[in-house]
């Protein structure tokens, strides 16, 4: 699950953000505990805790003392708003600048967008961040054969 050069805690946080945005995790849904995450994905519990702390700081998750971590009310809309702003600033603004250099008008861009509608994305139905059953199976152990 965790690949690439980005720190694992960033990857965990981004995966949970994606699940909130897709609807796989809804407001007030409980997410796996840091211990469950660590056991399931064979990572250090402190790594999972760092990801969860980041999401709490961002207002995506909140903690119920003694119960666990839950998706905060309004988290999906807040994430959507942040991503929209970033999308316009990081992706569309450069396209608009380039279009201006090419002599394309906003009506040219609008006509292109109208003729190429965005695909719809169906929300996922399963989530690794949601609460696992009470019995958690650790990742498979490798065994050495006797020589």
mmCIF file of N, CA and C in Angstrom:
data_model
loop_
_atom_site.group_PDB
_atom_site.id
_atom_site.type_symbol
_atom_site.label_atom_id
_atom_site.label_comp_id
_atom_site.label_asym_id
_atom_site.label_seq_id
_atom_site.Cartn_x
_atom_site.Cartn_y
_atom_site.Cartn_z
ATOM 1 N N UNK A 1 0.807 -1.190 0.000
ATOM 2 C CA UNK A 1 0.000 0.000 0.000
ATOM 3 C C UNK A 1 0.851 1.254 0.000
ATOM 4 N N UNK A 2 1.945 1.261 0.724
ATOM 5 C CA UNK A 2 2.752 2.463 0.851
ATOM 6 C C UNK A 2 3.959 2.367 -0.069
ATOM 7 N N UNK A 3 3.932 3.179 -1.075
ATOM 8 C CA UNK A 3 5.011 3.180 -2.058
ATOM 9 C C UNK A 3 5.445 4.616 -2.297
ATOM 10 N N UNK A 4 6.565 4.755 -2.933
ATOM 11 C CA UNK A 4 7.017 6.080 -3.310
ATOM 12 C C UNK A 4 7.931 6.694 -2.267
ATOM 13 N N UNK A 5 8.348 7.917 -2.562
ATOM 14 C CA UNK A 5 9.323 8.595 -1.733
ATOM 15 C C UNK A 5 8.677 9.433 -0.631
ATOM 16 N N UNK A 6 7.394 9.662 -0.738
ATOM 17 C CA UNK A 6 6.693 10.466 0.255
ATOM 18 C C UNK A 6 6.633 9.697 1.574
ATOM 19 N N UNK A 7 6.800 10.392 2.707
ATOM 20 C CA UNK A 7 6.735 9.687 3.994
ATOM 21 C C UNK A 7 5.415 8.929 4.156
ATOM 22 N N UNK A 8 5.475 7.807 4.846
ATOM 23 C CA UNK A 8 4.303 6.948 5.020
ATOM 24 C C UNK A 8 3.166 7.701 5.705
ATOM 25 N N UNK A 9 3.486 8.545 6.683
ATOM 26 C CA UNK A 9 2.405 9.252 7.369
ATOM 27 C C UNK A 9 1.669 10.197 6.419
ATOM 28 N N UNK A 10 2.392 10.780 5.450
ATOM 29 C CA UNK A 10 1.731 11.605 4.421
ATOM 30 C C UNK A 10 0.817 10.736 3.556
ATOM 31 N N UNK A 11 1.286 9.543 3.212
ATOM 32 C CA UNK A 11 0.498 8.639 2.381
ATOM 33 C C UNK A 11 -0.768 8.187 3.113
ATOM 34 N N UNK A 12 -0.650 7.924 4.412
ATOM 35 C CA UNK A 12 -1.823 7.539 5.198
ATOM 36 C C UNK A 12 -2.822 8.684 5.236
ATOM 37 N N UNK A 13 -2.335 9.882 5.542
ATOM 38 C CA UNK A 13 -3.212 11.054 5.618
ATOM 39 C C UNK A 13 -3.891 11.310 4.280
ATOM 40 N N UNK A 14 -3.150 11.194 3.198
ATOM 41 C CA UNK A 14 -3.730 11.434 1.871
ATOM 42 C C UNK A 14 -4.755 10.362 1.515
ATOM 43 N N UNK A 15 -4.509 9.119 1.907
ATOM 44 C CA UNK A 15 -5.469 8.042 1.642
ATOM 45 C C UNK A 15 -6.780 8.313 2.388
ATOM 46 N N UNK A 16 -6.677 8.752 3.628
ATOM 47 C CA UNK A 16 -7.884 9.046 4.401
ATOM 48 C C UNK A 16 -8.603 10.255 3.815
ATOM 49 N N UNK A 17 -7.850 11.290 3.422
ATOM 50 C CA UNK A 17 -8.480 12.442 2.767
ATOM 51 C C UNK A 17 -9.239 11.997 1.523
ATOM 52 N N UNK A 18 -8.627 11.140 0.724
ATOM 53 C CA UNK A 18 -9.273 10.635 -0.487
ATOM 54 C C UNK A 18 -10.546 9.869 -0.185
ATOM 55 N N UNK A 19 -10.535 9.078 0.888
ATOM 56 C CA UNK A 19 -11.723 8.317 1.273
ATOM 57 C C UNK A 19 -12.840 9.233 1.758
ATOM 58 N N UNK A 20 -12.468 10.326 2.426
ATOM 59 C CA UNK A 20 -13.475 11.300 2.863
ATOM 60 C C UNK A 20 -14.067 11.990 1.630
ATOM 61 N N UNK A 21 -13.207 12.392 0.700
ATOM 62 C CA UNK A 21 -13.683 13.065 -0.509
ATOM 63 C C UNK A 21 -14.561 12.160 -1.369
ATOM 64 N N UNK A 22 -14.226 10.886 -1.449
ATOM 65 C CA UNK A 22 -14.982 9.965 -2.304
ATOM 66 C C UNK A 22 -16.298 9.523 -1.673
ATOM 67 N N UNK A 23 -16.424 9.746 -0.375
ATOM 68 C CA UNK A 23 -17.627 9.299 0.315
ATOM 69 C C UNK A 23 -17.479 7.934 0.957
ATOM 70 N N UNK A 24 -16.330 7.296 0.773
ATOM 71 C CA UNK A 24 -16.101 6.003 1.420
ATOM 72 C C UNK A 24 -16.094 6.163 2.936
ATOM 73 N N UNK A 25 -15.633 7.307 3.406
ATOM 74 C CA UNK A 25 -15.722 7.669 4.818
ATOM 75 C C UNK A 25 -16.632 8.882 4.903
ATOM 76 N N UNK A 26 -17.693 8.766 5.689
ATOM 77 C CA UNK A 26 -18.653 9.860 5.834
ATOM 78 C C UNK A 26 -18.488 10.523 7.190
ATOM 79 N N UNK A 27 -19.127 11.687 7.344
ATOM 80 C CA UNK A 27 -19.093 12.386 8.620
ATOM 81 C C UNK A 27 -19.488 11.428 9.741
ATOM 82 N N UNK A 28 -18.756 11.524 10.817
ATOM 83 C CA UNK A 28 -18.987 10.730 12.037
ATOM 84 C C UNK A 28 -18.618 9.250 11.901
ATOM 85 N N UNK A 29 -18.092 8.821 10.742
ATOM 86 C CA UNK A 29 -17.590 7.447 10.637
ATOM 87 C C UNK A 29 -16.326 7.322 11.487
ATOM 88 N N UNK A 30 -16.180 6.187 12.142
ATOM 89 C CA UNK A 30 -14.976 5.924 12.914
ATOM 90 C C UNK A 30 -13.919 5.339 11.985
ATOM 91 N N UNK A 31 -12.681 5.781 12.161
ATOM 92 C CA UNK A 31 -11.574 5.228 11.386
ATOM 93 C C UNK A 31 -10.801 4.253 12.276
ATOM 94 N N UNK A 32 -10.009 3.422 11.647
ATOM 95 C CA UNK A 32 -9.204 2.469 12.414
ATOM 96 C C UNK A 32 -8.323 3.217 13.404
ATOM 97 N N UNK A 33 -8.055 2.586 14.512
ATOM 98 C CA UNK A 33 -7.148 3.170 15.507
ATOM 99 C C UNK A 33 -5.713 3.102 14.980
ATOM 100 N N UNK A 34 -4.847 3.852 15.626
ATOM 101 C CA UNK A 34 -3.442 3.814 15.215
ATOM 102 C C UNK A 34 -2.871 2.409 15.391
ATOM 103 N N UNK A 35 -3.307 1.723 16.443
ATOM 104 C CA UNK A 35 -2.841 0.353 16.671
ATOM 105 C C UNK A 35 -3.331 -0.574 15.568
ATOM 106 N N UNK A 36 -4.617 -0.432 15.185
ATOM 107 C CA UNK A 36 -5.150 -1.254 14.101
ATOM 108 C C UNK A 36 -4.402 -0.976 12.797
ATOM 109 N N UNK A 37 -4.150 0.300 12.512
ATOM 110 C CA UNK A 37 -3.399 0.664 11.308
ATOM 111 C C UNK A 37 -2.016 0.019 11.336
ATOM 112 N N UNK A 38 -1.338 0.167 12.469
ATOM 113 C CA UNK A 38 0.016 -0.374 12.591
ATOM 114 C C UNK A 38 0.035 -1.879 12.405
ATOM 115 N N UNK A 39 -0.922 -2.567 13.003
ATOM 116 C CA UNK A 39 -0.985 -4.022 12.898
ATOM 117 C C UNK A 39 -1.347 -4.454 11.486
ATOM 118 N N UNK A 40 -2.352 -3.816 10.899
ATOM 119 C CA UNK A 40 -2.823 -4.197 9.574
ATOM 120 C C UNK A 40 -1.765 -3.969 8.504
ATOM 121 N N UNK A 41 -1.095 -2.821 8.571
ATOM 122 C CA UNK A 41 -0.147 -2.460 7.512
ATOM 123 C C UNK A 41 1.309 -2.656 7.905
ATOM 124 N N UNK A 42 1.524 -3.222 9.089
ATOM 125 C CA UNK A 42 2.867 -3.536 9.568
ATOM 126 C C UNK A 42 3.761 -2.304 9.545
ATOM 127 N N UNK A 43 3.268 -1.254 10.194
ATOM 128 C CA UNK A 43 4.022 -0.012 10.325
ATOM 129 C C UNK A 43 4.132 0.350 11.795
ATOM 130 N N UNK A 44 4.986 1.287 12.104
ATOM 131 C CA UNK A 44 5.158 1.762 13.461
ATOM 132 C C UNK A 44 3.898 2.526 13.878
ATOM 133 N N UNK A 45 3.353 2.261 15.070
ATOM 134 C CA UNK A 45 2.170 2.998 15.527
ATOM 135 C C UNK A 45 2.379 4.515 15.559
ATOM 136 N N UNK A 46 3.596 4.956 15.815
ATOM 137 C CA UNK A 46 3.882 6.390 15.838
ATOM 138 C C UNK A 46 3.693 7.013 14.454
ATOM 139 N N UNK A 47 3.934 6.247 13.414
ATOM 140 C CA UNK A 47 3.737 6.732 12.045
ATOM 141 C C UNK A 47 2.259 6.982 11.783
ATOM 142 N N UNK A 48 1.429 6.026 12.160
ATOM 143 C CA UNK A 48 -0.017 6.194 12.002
ATOM 144 C C UNK A 48 -0.506 7.348 12.878
ATOM 145 N N UNK A 49 0.009 7.446 14.092
ATOM 146 C CA UNK A 49 -0.401 8.517 15.006
ATOM 147 C C UNK A 49 -0.047 9.884 14.437
ATOM 148 N N UNK A 50 1.091 9.980 13.764
ATOM 149 C CA UNK A 50 1.501 11.249 13.161
ATOM 150 C C UNK A 50 0.531 11.657 12.044
ATOM 151 N N UNK A 51 0.098 10.682 11.247
ATOM 152 C CA UNK A 51 -0.872 10.960 10.182
ATOM 153 C C UNK A 51 -2.196 11.419 10.781
ATOM 154 N N UNK A 52 -2.638 10.731 11.815
ATOM 155 C CA UNK A 52 -3.913 11.082 12.441
ATOM 156 C C UNK A 52 -3.832 12.459 13.089
ATOM 157 N N UNK A 53 -2.704 12.775 13.729
ATOM 158 C CA UNK A 53 -2.532 14.093 14.349
ATOM 159 C C UNK A 53 -2.598 15.196 13.289
ATOM 160 N N UNK A 54 -2.007 14.943 12.139
ATOM 161 C CA UNK A 54 -2.055 15.909 11.042
ATOM 162 C C UNK A 54 -3.507 16.134 10.604
ATOM 163 N N UNK A 55 -4.264 15.050 10.483
ATOM 164 C CA UNK A 55 -5.663 15.157 10.060
ATOM 165 C C UNK A 55 -6.527 15.838 11.123
ATOM 166 N N UNK A 56 -6.201 15.643 12.388
ATOM 167 C CA UNK A 56 -6.907 16.349 13.462
ATOM 168 C C UNK A 56 -6.607 17.841 13.367
ATOM 169 N N UNK A 57 -5.334 18.189 13.155
ATOM 170 C CA UNK A 57 -4.939 19.597 13.023
ATOM 171 C C UNK A 57 -5.642 20.270 11.848
ATOM 172 N N UNK A 58 -5.888 19.508 10.790
ATOM 173 C CA UNK A 58 -6.554 20.038 9.593
ATOM 174 C C UNK A 58 -8.077 20.086 9.758
ATOM 175 N N UNK A 59 -8.603 19.445 10.796
ATOM 176 C CA UNK A 59 -10.040 19.416 11.000
ATOM 177 C C UNK A 59 -10.754 18.325 10.221
ATOM 178 N N UNK A 60 -9.997 17.365 9.700
ATOM 179 C CA UNK A 60 -10.589 16.248 8.955
ATOM 180 C C UNK A 60 -11.103 15.188 9.923
ATOM 181 N N UNK A 61 -10.351 14.939 10.979
ATOM 182 C CA UNK A 61 -10.721 13.964 12.001
ATOM 183 C C UNK A 61 -10.823 14.669 13.354
ATOM 184 N N UNK A 62 -11.542 14.044 14.265
ATOM 185 C CA UNK A 62 -11.529 14.489 15.649
ATOM 186 C C UNK A 62 -11.518 13.251 16.533
ATOM 187 N N UNK A 63 -11.053 13.451 17.759
ATOM 188 C CA UNK A 63 -10.900 12.332 18.688
ATOM 189 C C UNK A 63 -11.971 12.394 19.761
ATOM 190 N N UNK A 64 -12.594 11.251 20.008
ATOM 191 C CA UNK A 64 -13.474 11.083 21.164
ATOM 192 C C UNK A 64 -12.668 10.306 22.191
ATOM 193 N N UNK A 65 -12.352 10.962 23.265
ATOM 194 C CA UNK A 65 -11.500 10.355 24.287
ATOM 195 C C UNK A 65 -12.035 8.989 24.704
ATOM 196 N N UNK A 66 -11.161 8.004 24.623
ATOM 197 C CA UNK A 66 -11.510 6.656 25.037
ATOM 198 C C UNK A 66 -12.321 5.868 24.021
ATOM 199 N N UNK A 67 -12.710 6.508 22.906
ATOM 200 C CA UNK A 67 -13.538 5.827 21.916
ATOM 201 C C UNK A 67 -12.795 5.642 20.595
ATOM 202 N N UNK A 68 -12.165 6.709 20.104
ATOM 203 C CA UNK A 68 -11.431 6.603 18.852
ATOM 204 C C UNK A 68 -11.481 7.880 18.037
ATOM 205 N N UNK A 69 -11.088 7.746 16.783
ATOM 206 C CA UNK A 69 -11.029 8.872 15.844
ATOM 207 C C UNK A 69 -12.208 8.780 14.887
ATOM 208 N N UNK A 70 -12.779 9.940 14.571
ATOM 209 C CA UNK A 70 -13.961 10.016 13.732
ATOM 210 C C UNK A 70 -13.800 11.115 12.692
ATOM 211 N N UNK A 71 -14.503 10.960 11.574
ATOM 212 C CA UNK A 71 -14.493 11.983 10.527
ATOM 213 C C UNK A 71 -15.290 13.176 11.041
ATOM 214 N N UNK A 72 -14.687 14.341 10.955
ATOM 215 C CA UNK A 72 -15.297 15.565 11.468
ATOM 216 C C UNK A 72 -16.465 16.012 10.586
ATOM 217 N N UNK A 73 -17.480 16.592 11.195
ATOM 218 C CA UNK A 73 -18.575 17.170 10.403
ATOM 219 C C UNK A 73 -18.019 18.249 9.473
ATOM 220 N N UNK A 74 -18.454 18.220 8.230
ATOM 221 C CA UNK A 74 -18.007 19.204 7.247
ATOM 222 C C UNK A 74 -16.645 18.932 6.642
ATOM 223 N N UNK A 75 -16.026 17.810 6.997
ATOM 224 C CA UNK A 75 -14.672 17.520 6.512
ATOM 225 C C UNK A 75 -14.622 17.387 4.998
ATOM 226 N N UNK A 76 -15.586 16.707 4.406
ATOM 227 C CA UNK A 76 -15.572 16.501 2.952
ATOM 228 C C UNK A 76 -15.679 17.838 2.221
ATOM 229 N N UNK A 77 -16.577 18.693 2.665
ATOM 230 C CA UNK A 77 -16.745 19.985 1.994
ATOM 231 C C UNK A 77 -15.517 20.873 2.183
ATOM 232 N N UNK A 78 -14.916 20.836 3.364
ATOM 233 C CA UNK A 78 -13.704 21.615 3.609
ATOM 234 C C UNK A 78 -12.559 21.132 2.710
ATOM 235 N N UNK A 79 -12.400 19.809 2.605
ATOM 236 C CA UNK A 79 -11.368 19.256 1.720
ATOM 237 C C UNK A 79 -11.637 19.623 0.265
ATOM 238 N N UNK A 80 -12.894 19.496 -0.138
ATOM 239 C CA UNK A 80 -13.285 19.832 -1.509
ATOM 240 C C UNK A 80 -12.959 21.296 -1.816
ATOM 241 N N UNK A 81 -13.259 22.180 -0.896
ATOM 242 C CA UNK A 81 -12.991 23.605 -1.074
ATOM 243 C C UNK A 81 -11.491 23.872 -1.195
ATOM 244 N N UNK A 82 -10.701 23.251 -0.314
ATOM 245 C CA UNK A 82 -9.243 23.409 -0.371
ATOM 246 C C UNK A 82 -8.684 22.889 -1.692
ATOM 247 N N UNK A 83 -9.177 21.738 -2.116
ATOM 248 C CA UNK A 83 -8.674 21.146 -3.368
ATOM 249 C C UNK A 83 -9.089 21.956 -4.580
ATOM 250 N N UNK A 84 -10.287 22.532 -4.548
ATOM 251 C CA UNK A 84 -10.725 23.384 -5.663
ATOM 252 C C UNK A 84 -9.800 24.587 -5.788
ATOM 253 N N UNK A 85 -9.526 25.239 -4.654
ATOM 254 C CA UNK A 85 -8.634 26.401 -4.683
ATOM 255 C C UNK A 85 -7.261 26.013 -5.227
ATOM 256 N N UNK A 86 -6.731 24.901 -4.748
ATOM 257 C CA UNK A 86 -5.429 24.435 -5.219
ATOM 258 C C UNK A 86 -5.483 24.084 -6.709
ATOM 259 N N UNK A 87 -6.577 23.478 -7.139
ATOM 260 C CA UNK A 87 -6.735 23.096 -8.545
ATOM 261 C C UNK A 87 -6.657 24.331 -9.442
ATOM 262 N N UNK A 88 -7.404 25.357 -9.092
ATOM 263 C CA UNK A 88 -7.384 26.574 -9.905
ATOM 264 C C UNK A 88 -6.005 27.217 -9.896
ATOM 265 N N UNK A 89 -5.409 27.338 -8.722
ATOM 266 C CA UNK A 89 -4.112 28.008 -8.603
ATOM 267 C C UNK A 89 -2.979 27.229 -9.257
ATOM 268 N N UNK A 90 -2.951 25.925 -9.051
ATOM 269 C CA UNK A 90 -1.821 25.117 -9.509
ATOM 270 C C UNK A 90 -1.970 24.589 -10.929
ATOM 271 N N UNK A 91 -3.199 24.378 -11.371
ATOM 272 C CA UNK A 91 -3.388 23.750 -12.677
ATOM 273 C C UNK A 91 -4.042 24.657 -13.703
ATOM 274 N N UNK A 92 -5.145 25.286 -13.329
ATOM 275 C CA UNK A 92 -5.873 26.079 -14.323
ATOM 276 C C UNK A 92 -5.226 27.416 -14.631
ATOM 277 N N UNK A 93 -4.693 28.095 -13.618
ATOM 278 C CA UNK A 93 -4.048 29.384 -13.875
ATOM 279 C C UNK A 93 -2.926 29.262 -14.906
ATOM 280 N N UNK A 94 -2.050 28.254 -14.802
ATOM 281 C CA UNK A 94 -1.020 28.105 -15.842
ATOM 282 C C UNK A 94 -1.618 27.812 -17.232
ATOM 283 N N UNK A 95 -2.705 27.045 -17.278
ATOM 284 C CA UNK A 95 -3.361 26.747 -18.562
ATOM 285 C C UNK A 95 -3.926 28.029 -19.163
ATOM 286 N N UNK A 96 -4.539 28.844 -18.339
ATOM 287 C CA UNK A 96 -5.112 30.102 -18.824
ATOM 288 C C UNK A 96 -4.009 31.032 -19.329
ATOM 289 N N UNK A 97 -2.894 31.100 -18.613
ATOM 290 C CA UNK A 97 -1.753 31.919 -19.081
ATOM 291 C C UNK A 97 -1.258 31.414 -20.435
ATOM 292 N N UNK A 98 -1.092 30.103 -20.556
ATOM 293 C CA UNK A 98 -0.623 29.519 -21.823
ATOM 294 C C UNK A 98 -1.634 29.767 -22.937
ATOM 295 N N UNK A 99 -2.914 29.649 -22.628
ATOM 296 C CA UNK A 99 -3.957 29.900 -23.621
ATOM 297 C C UNK A 99 -3.872 31.336 -24.131
ATOM 298 N N UNK A 100 -3.626 32.274 -23.216
ATOM 299 C CA UNK A 100 -3.464 33.669 -23.625
ATOM 300 C C UNK A 100 -2.300 33.848 -24.567
ATOM 301 N N UNK A 101 -1.198 33.178 -24.299
ATOM 302 C CA UNK A 101 -0.029 33.257 -25.185
ATOM 303 C C UNK A 101 -0.325 32.678 -26.569
ATOM 304 N N UNK A 102 -1.228 31.698 -26.605
ATOM 305 C CA UNK A 102 -1.588 31.048 -27.869
ATOM 306 C C UNK A 102 -2.729 31.776 -28.588
ATOM 307 N N UNK A 103 -3.226 32.837 -27.980
ATOM 308 C CA UNK A 103 -4.304 33.595 -28.607
ATOM 309 C C UNK A 103 -5.675 32.974 -28.434
ATOM 310 N N UNK A 104 -5.825 32.074 -27.477
ATOM 311 C CA UNK A 104 -7.124 31.454 -27.220
ATOM 312 C C UNK A 104 -7.915 32.338 -26.255
ATOM 313 N N UNK A 105 -9.184 32.517 -26.534
ATOM 314 C CA UNK A 105 -10.041 33.321 -25.665
ATOM 315 C C UNK A 105 -10.699 32.437 -24.612
ATOM 316 N N UNK A 106 -11.311 33.071 -23.634
ATOM 317 C CA UNK A 106 -12.038 32.298 -22.626
ATOM 318 C C UNK A 106 -13.209 31.563 -23.262
ATOM 319 N N UNK A 107 -13.793 32.132 -24.312
ATOM 320 C CA UNK A 107 -14.891 31.422 -24.986
ATOM 321 C C UNK A 107 -14.363 30.192 -25.721
ATOM 322 N N UNK A 108 -13.132 30.251 -26.243
ATOM 323 C CA UNK A 108 -12.513 29.066 -26.857
ATOM 324 C C UNK A 108 -12.337 27.971 -25.808
ATOM 325 N N UNK A 109 -11.837 28.361 -24.650
ATOM 326 C CA UNK A 109 -11.626 27.388 -23.569
ATOM 327 C C UNK A 109 -12.960 26.825 -23.087
ATOM 328 N N UNK A 110 -13.944 27.697 -22.948
ATOM 329 C CA UNK A 110 -15.269 27.265 -22.503
ATOM 330 C C UNK A 110 -15.882 26.284 -23.496
ATOM 331 N N UNK A 111 -15.764 26.590 -24.786
ATOM 332 C CA UNK A 111 -16.312 25.705 -25.818
ATOM 333 C C UNK A 111 -15.629 24.333 -25.761
ATOM 334 N N UNK A 112 -14.323 24.335 -25.539
ATOM 335 C CA UNK A 112 -13.597 23.075 -25.442
ATOM 336 C C UNK A 112 -14.090 22.267 -24.226
ATOM 337 N N UNK A 113 -14.226 22.944 -23.098
ATOM 338 C CA UNK A 113 -14.682 22.251 -21.888
ATOM 339 C C UNK A 113 -16.100 21.708 -22.059
ATOM 340 N N UNK A 114 -16.959 22.460 -22.734
ATOM 341 C CA UNK A 114 -18.334 22.007 -22.965
ATOM 342 C C UNK A 114 -18.368 20.773 -23.864
ATOM 343 N N UNK A 115 -17.433 20.680 -24.801
ATOM 344 C CA UNK A 115 -17.422 19.537 -25.717
ATOM 345 C C UNK A 115 -16.688 18.318 -25.126
ATOM 346 N N UNK A 116 -16.035 18.505 -23.990
ATOM 347 C CA UNK A 116 -15.307 17.426 -23.316
ATOM 348 C C UNK A 116 -15.724 17.384 -21.842
ATOM 349 N N UNK A 117 -16.927 16.899 -21.554
ATOM 350 C CA UNK A 117 -17.391 16.906 -20.160
ATOM 351 C C UNK A 117 -16.519 16.005 -19.277
ATOM 352 N N UNK A 118 -16.405 16.428 -18.030
ATOM 353 C CA UNK A 118 -15.620 15.651 -17.061
ATOM 354 C C UNK A 118 -16.320 14.334 -16.773
ATOM 355 N N UNK A 119 -15.570 13.245 -16.667
ATOM 356 C CA UNK A 119 -16.198 11.961 -16.318
ATOM 357 C C UNK A 119 -16.679 12.005 -14.875
ATOM 358 N N UNK A 120 -17.738 11.277 -14.616
ATOM 359 C CA UNK A 120 -18.220 11.189 -13.240
ATOM 360 C C UNK A 120 -17.499 10.043 -12.554
ATOM 361 N N UNK A 121 -17.209 10.241 -11.295
ATOM 362 C CA UNK A 121 -16.494 9.233 -10.516
ATOM 363 C C UNK A 121 -17.430 8.714 -9.445
ATOM 364 N N UNK A 122 -17.646 7.417 -9.445
ATOM 365 C CA UNK A 122 -18.506 6.790 -8.431
ATOM 366 C C UNK A 122 -17.722 6.640 -7.139
ATOM 367 N N UNK A 123 -18.351 6.909 -5.997
ATOM 368 C CA UNK A 123 -17.649 6.720 -4.723
ATOM 369 C C UNK A 123 -17.320 5.258 -4.503
ATOM 370 N N UNK A 124 -16.206 5.036 -3.814
ATOM 371 C CA UNK A 124 -15.816 3.662 -3.485
ATOM 372 C C UNK A 124 -16.676 3.168 -2.344
ATOM 373 N N UNK A 125 -16.821 1.862 -2.250
ATOM 374 C CA UNK A 125 -17.686 1.299 -1.215
ATOM 375 C C UNK A 125 -16.915 0.665 -0.081
ATOM 376 N N UNK A 126 -15.629 0.439 -0.270
ATOM 377 C CA UNK A 126 -14.849 -0.138 0.819
ATOM 378 C C UNK A 126 -13.729 0.809 1.177
ATOM 379 N N UNK A 127 -13.276 0.719 2.391
ATOM 380 C CA UNK A 127 -12.275 1.648 2.873
ATOM 381 C C UNK A 127 -11.349 0.958 3.854
ATOM 382 N N UNK A 128 -10.028 1.030 3.626
ATOM 383 C CA UNK A 128 -9.123 0.448 4.605
ATOM 384 C C UNK A 128 -9.047 1.272 5.878
ATOM 385 N N UNK A 129 -9.537 2.509 5.867
ATOM 386 C CA UNK A 129 -9.437 3.350 7.051
ATOM 387 C C UNK A 129 -10.621 3.189 7.988
ATOM 388 N N UNK A 130 -11.675 2.533 7.534
ATOM 389 C CA UNK A 130 -12.827 2.368 8.406
ATOM 390 C C UNK A 130 -12.521 1.325 9.461
ATOM 391 N N UNK A 131 -13.337 1.304 10.463
ATOM 392 C CA UNK A 131 -13.098 0.404 11.583
ATOM 393 C C UNK A 131 -13.114 -1.038 11.109
ATOM 394 N N UNK A 132 -12.097 -1.741 11.500
ATOM 395 C CA UNK A 132 -11.988 -3.159 11.158
ATOM 396 C C UNK A 132 -12.786 -3.966 12.171
ATOM 397 N N UNK A 133 -13.110 -5.205 11.846
ATOM 398 C CA UNK A 133 -13.783 -6.056 12.829
ATOM 399 C C UNK A 133 -12.955 -6.148 14.097
ATOM 400 N N UNK A 134 -13.576 -6.591 15.180
ATOM 401 C CA UNK A 134 -12.886 -6.622 16.463
ATOM 402 C C UNK A 134 -11.660 -7.516 16.460
ATOM 403 N N UNK A 135 -11.636 -8.516 15.621
ATOM 404 C CA UNK A 135 -10.442 -9.340 15.512
ATOM 405 C C UNK A 135 -9.674 -8.893 14.286
ATOM 406 N N UNK A 136 -8.461 -8.516 14.521
ATOM 407 C CA UNK A 136 -7.620 -8.028 13.435
ATOM 408 C C UNK A 136 -6.575 -9.083 13.134
ATOM 409 N N UNK A 137 -6.503 -9.467 11.903
ATOM 410 C CA UNK A 137 -5.500 -10.435 11.500
ATOM 411 C C UNK A 137 -4.240 -9.692 11.106
ATOM 412 N N UNK A 138 -3.128 -9.981 11.719
ATOM 413 C CA UNK A 138 -1.897 -9.328 11.314
ATOM 414 C C UNK A 138 -1.498 -9.783 9.920
ATOM 415 N N UNK A 139 -0.617 -9.018 9.321
ATOM 416 C CA UNK A 139 -0.131 -9.377 7.992
ATOM 417 C C UNK A 139 0.511 -10.755 8.062
ATOM 418 N N UNK A 140 0.460 -11.494 6.953
ATOM 419 C CA UNK A 140 1.016 -12.850 6.961
ATOM 420 C C UNK A 140 2.495 -12.859 7.338
ATOM 421 N N UNK A 141 2.880 -13.838 8.121
ATOM 422 C CA UNK A 141 4.273 -13.987 8.543
ATOM 423 C C UNK A 141 4.957 -14.961 7.584
ATOM 424 N N UNK A 142 6.185 -14.660 7.275
ATOM 425 C CA UNK A 142 6.940 -15.595 6.448
ATOM 426 C C UNK A 142 7.616 -16.576 7.374
ATOM 427 N N UNK A 143 7.649 -17.802 6.957
ATOM 428 C CA UNK A 143 8.289 -18.837 7.764
ATOM 429 C C UNK A 143 9.429 -19.441 6.983
ATOM 430 N N UNK A 144 10.472 -19.790 7.702
ATOM 431 C CA UNK A 144 11.617 -20.429 7.060
ATOM 432 C C UNK A 144 11.429 -21.935 7.118
ATOM 433 N N UNK A 145 11.729 -22.558 6.020
ATOM 434 C CA UNK A 145 11.611 -24.015 5.992
ATOM 435 C C UNK A 145 12.868 -24.602 6.630
ATOM 436 N N UNK A 146 12.709 -25.720 7.340
ATOM 437 C CA UNK A 146 13.900 -26.356 7.957
ATOM 438 C C UNK A 146 14.837 -26.868 6.880
ATOM 439 N N UNK A 147 16.082 -26.825 7.196
ATOM 440 C CA UNK A 147 17.081 -27.289 6.209
ATOM 441 C C UNK A 147 17.509 -28.680 6.482
#
